[in-house]
C-alpha positions as YAML, in Angstrom:
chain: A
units: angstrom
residues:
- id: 1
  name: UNK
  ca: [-17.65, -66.60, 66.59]
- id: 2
  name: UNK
  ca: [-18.94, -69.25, 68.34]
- id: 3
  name: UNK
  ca: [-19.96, -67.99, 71.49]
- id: 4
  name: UNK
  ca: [-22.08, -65.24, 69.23]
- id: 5
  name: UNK
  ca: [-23.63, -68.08, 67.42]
- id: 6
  name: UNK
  ca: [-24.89, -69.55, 71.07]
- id: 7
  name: UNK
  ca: [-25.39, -65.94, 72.27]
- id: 8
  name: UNK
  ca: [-28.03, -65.41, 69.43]
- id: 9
  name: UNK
  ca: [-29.48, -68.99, 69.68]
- id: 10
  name: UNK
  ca: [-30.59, -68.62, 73.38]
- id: 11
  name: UNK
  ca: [-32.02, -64.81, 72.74]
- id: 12
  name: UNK
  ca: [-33.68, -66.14, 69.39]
- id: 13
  name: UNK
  ca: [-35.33, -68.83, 71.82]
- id: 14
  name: UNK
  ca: [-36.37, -66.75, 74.70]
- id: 15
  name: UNK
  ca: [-37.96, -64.29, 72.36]
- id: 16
  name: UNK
  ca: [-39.50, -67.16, 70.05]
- id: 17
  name: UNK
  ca: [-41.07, -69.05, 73.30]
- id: 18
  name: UNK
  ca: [-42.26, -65.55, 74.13]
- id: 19
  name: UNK
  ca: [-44.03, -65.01, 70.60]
- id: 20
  name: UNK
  ca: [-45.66, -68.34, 70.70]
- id: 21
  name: UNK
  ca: [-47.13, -68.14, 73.92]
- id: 22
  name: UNK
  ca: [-49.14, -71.14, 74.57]
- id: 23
  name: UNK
  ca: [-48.12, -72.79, 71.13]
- id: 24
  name: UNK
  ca: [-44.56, -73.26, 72.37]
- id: 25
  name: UNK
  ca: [-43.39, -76.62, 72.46]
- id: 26
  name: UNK
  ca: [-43.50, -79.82, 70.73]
- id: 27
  name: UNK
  ca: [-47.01, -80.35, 68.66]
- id: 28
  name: UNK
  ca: [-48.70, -83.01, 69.37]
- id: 29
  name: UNK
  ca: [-47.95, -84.76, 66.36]
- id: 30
  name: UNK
  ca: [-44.47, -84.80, 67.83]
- id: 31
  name: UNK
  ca: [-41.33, -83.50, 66.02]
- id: 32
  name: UNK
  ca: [-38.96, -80.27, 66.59]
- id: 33
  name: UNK
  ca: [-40.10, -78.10, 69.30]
- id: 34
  name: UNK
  ca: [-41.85, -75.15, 67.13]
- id: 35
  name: UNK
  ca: [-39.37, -72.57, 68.62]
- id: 36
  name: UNK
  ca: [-36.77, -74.94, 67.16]
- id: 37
  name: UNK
  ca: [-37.65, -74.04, 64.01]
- id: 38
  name: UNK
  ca: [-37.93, -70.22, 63.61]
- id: 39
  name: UNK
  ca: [-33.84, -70.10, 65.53]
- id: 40
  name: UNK
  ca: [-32.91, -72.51, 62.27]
- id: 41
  name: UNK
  ca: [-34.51, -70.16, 61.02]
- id: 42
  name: UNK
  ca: [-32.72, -67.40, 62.25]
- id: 43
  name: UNK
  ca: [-29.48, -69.18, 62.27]
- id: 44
  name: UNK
  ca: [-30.15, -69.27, 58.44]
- id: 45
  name: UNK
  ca: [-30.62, -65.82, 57.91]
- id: 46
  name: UNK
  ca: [-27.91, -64.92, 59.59]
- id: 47
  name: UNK
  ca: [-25.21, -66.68, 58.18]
- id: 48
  name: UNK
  ca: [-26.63, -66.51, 54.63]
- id: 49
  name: UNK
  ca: [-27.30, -70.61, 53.91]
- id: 50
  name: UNK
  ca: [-29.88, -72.31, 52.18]
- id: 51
  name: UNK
  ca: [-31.77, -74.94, 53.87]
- id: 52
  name: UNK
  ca: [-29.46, -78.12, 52.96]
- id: 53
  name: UNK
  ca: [-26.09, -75.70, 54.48]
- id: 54
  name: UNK
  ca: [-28.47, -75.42, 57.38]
- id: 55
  name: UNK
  ca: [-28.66, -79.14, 58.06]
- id: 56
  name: UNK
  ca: [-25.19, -79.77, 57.31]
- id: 57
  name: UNK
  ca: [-24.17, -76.98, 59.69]
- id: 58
  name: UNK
  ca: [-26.24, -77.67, 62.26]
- id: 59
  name: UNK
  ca: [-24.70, -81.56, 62.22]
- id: 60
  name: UNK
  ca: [-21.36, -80.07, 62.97]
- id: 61
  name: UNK
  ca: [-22.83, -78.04, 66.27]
- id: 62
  name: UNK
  ca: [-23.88, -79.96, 68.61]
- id: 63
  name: UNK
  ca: [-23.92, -77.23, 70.89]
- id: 64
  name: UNK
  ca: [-26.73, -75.30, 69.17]
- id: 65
  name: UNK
  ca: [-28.53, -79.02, 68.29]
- id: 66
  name: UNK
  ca: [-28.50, -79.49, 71.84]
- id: 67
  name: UNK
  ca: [-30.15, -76.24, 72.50]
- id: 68
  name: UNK
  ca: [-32.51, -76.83, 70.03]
- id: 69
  name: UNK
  ca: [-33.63, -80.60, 70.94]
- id: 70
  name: UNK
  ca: [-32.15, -81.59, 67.42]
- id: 71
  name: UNK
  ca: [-30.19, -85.02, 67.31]
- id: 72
  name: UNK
  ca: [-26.87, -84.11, 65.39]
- id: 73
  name: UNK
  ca: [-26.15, -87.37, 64.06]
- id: 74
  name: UNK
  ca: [-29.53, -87.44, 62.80]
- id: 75
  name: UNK
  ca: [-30.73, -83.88, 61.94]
- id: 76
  name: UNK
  ca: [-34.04, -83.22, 59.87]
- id: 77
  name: UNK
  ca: [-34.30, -82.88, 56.72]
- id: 78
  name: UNK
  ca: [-34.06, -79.04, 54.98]
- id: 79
  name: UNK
  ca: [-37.40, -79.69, 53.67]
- id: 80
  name: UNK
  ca: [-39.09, -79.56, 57.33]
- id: 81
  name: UNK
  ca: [-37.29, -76.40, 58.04]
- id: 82
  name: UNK
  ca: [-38.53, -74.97, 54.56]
- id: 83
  name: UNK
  ca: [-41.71, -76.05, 54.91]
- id: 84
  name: UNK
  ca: [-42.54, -75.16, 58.74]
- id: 85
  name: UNK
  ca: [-42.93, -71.44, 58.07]
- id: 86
  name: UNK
  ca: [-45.53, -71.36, 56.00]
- id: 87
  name: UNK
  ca: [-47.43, -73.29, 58.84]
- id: 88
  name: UNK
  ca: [-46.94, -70.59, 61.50]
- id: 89
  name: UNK
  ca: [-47.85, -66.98, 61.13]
- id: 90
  name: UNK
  ca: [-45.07, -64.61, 62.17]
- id: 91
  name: UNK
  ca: [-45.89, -61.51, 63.93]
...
């Protein structure tokens, strides 16, 4: 199960980096990269949590929190997930 989980976070990237174009990246406020945030995103939906079993889960991968530019030991809080789609318009 693992190695799906890592299959579907580097295909959720590569097609997230393509759909943002020019707005991949880090904004310049700083923060997540914003493909970093639709794969939680995806991650999510897949495996049926809520935002807070996001965060908890994604502490206990640090395979996937490497792939992501996420600091396991210190991963954000489920609000910024929650709150970072309504900033980007999905296609």
């Amino acid at each position: 199960m693992g190695v799906a989980l890592l299959d579907l976070v580097e295909t959720a990237l590569r097609v997230a980096k393509q759909a943002l174009g020019n707005r991949a990246g880090k904004p310049d406020s700083g923060g997540l990269a914003r493909e970093a945030h639709i794969v939680a995103h995806c991650i999510r939906k897949e495996e049926g949590h809520t935002y807070a079993e996001l965060v908890d889960r994604l502490s206990l991968m640090p395979a996937v929190c490497d792939r992501l530019g996420i600091n396991p030991d210190a991963p954000p809080d489920p609000t910024t997930f929650y709150h970072s789609f309504d900033r980007y318009a999905m296609y």
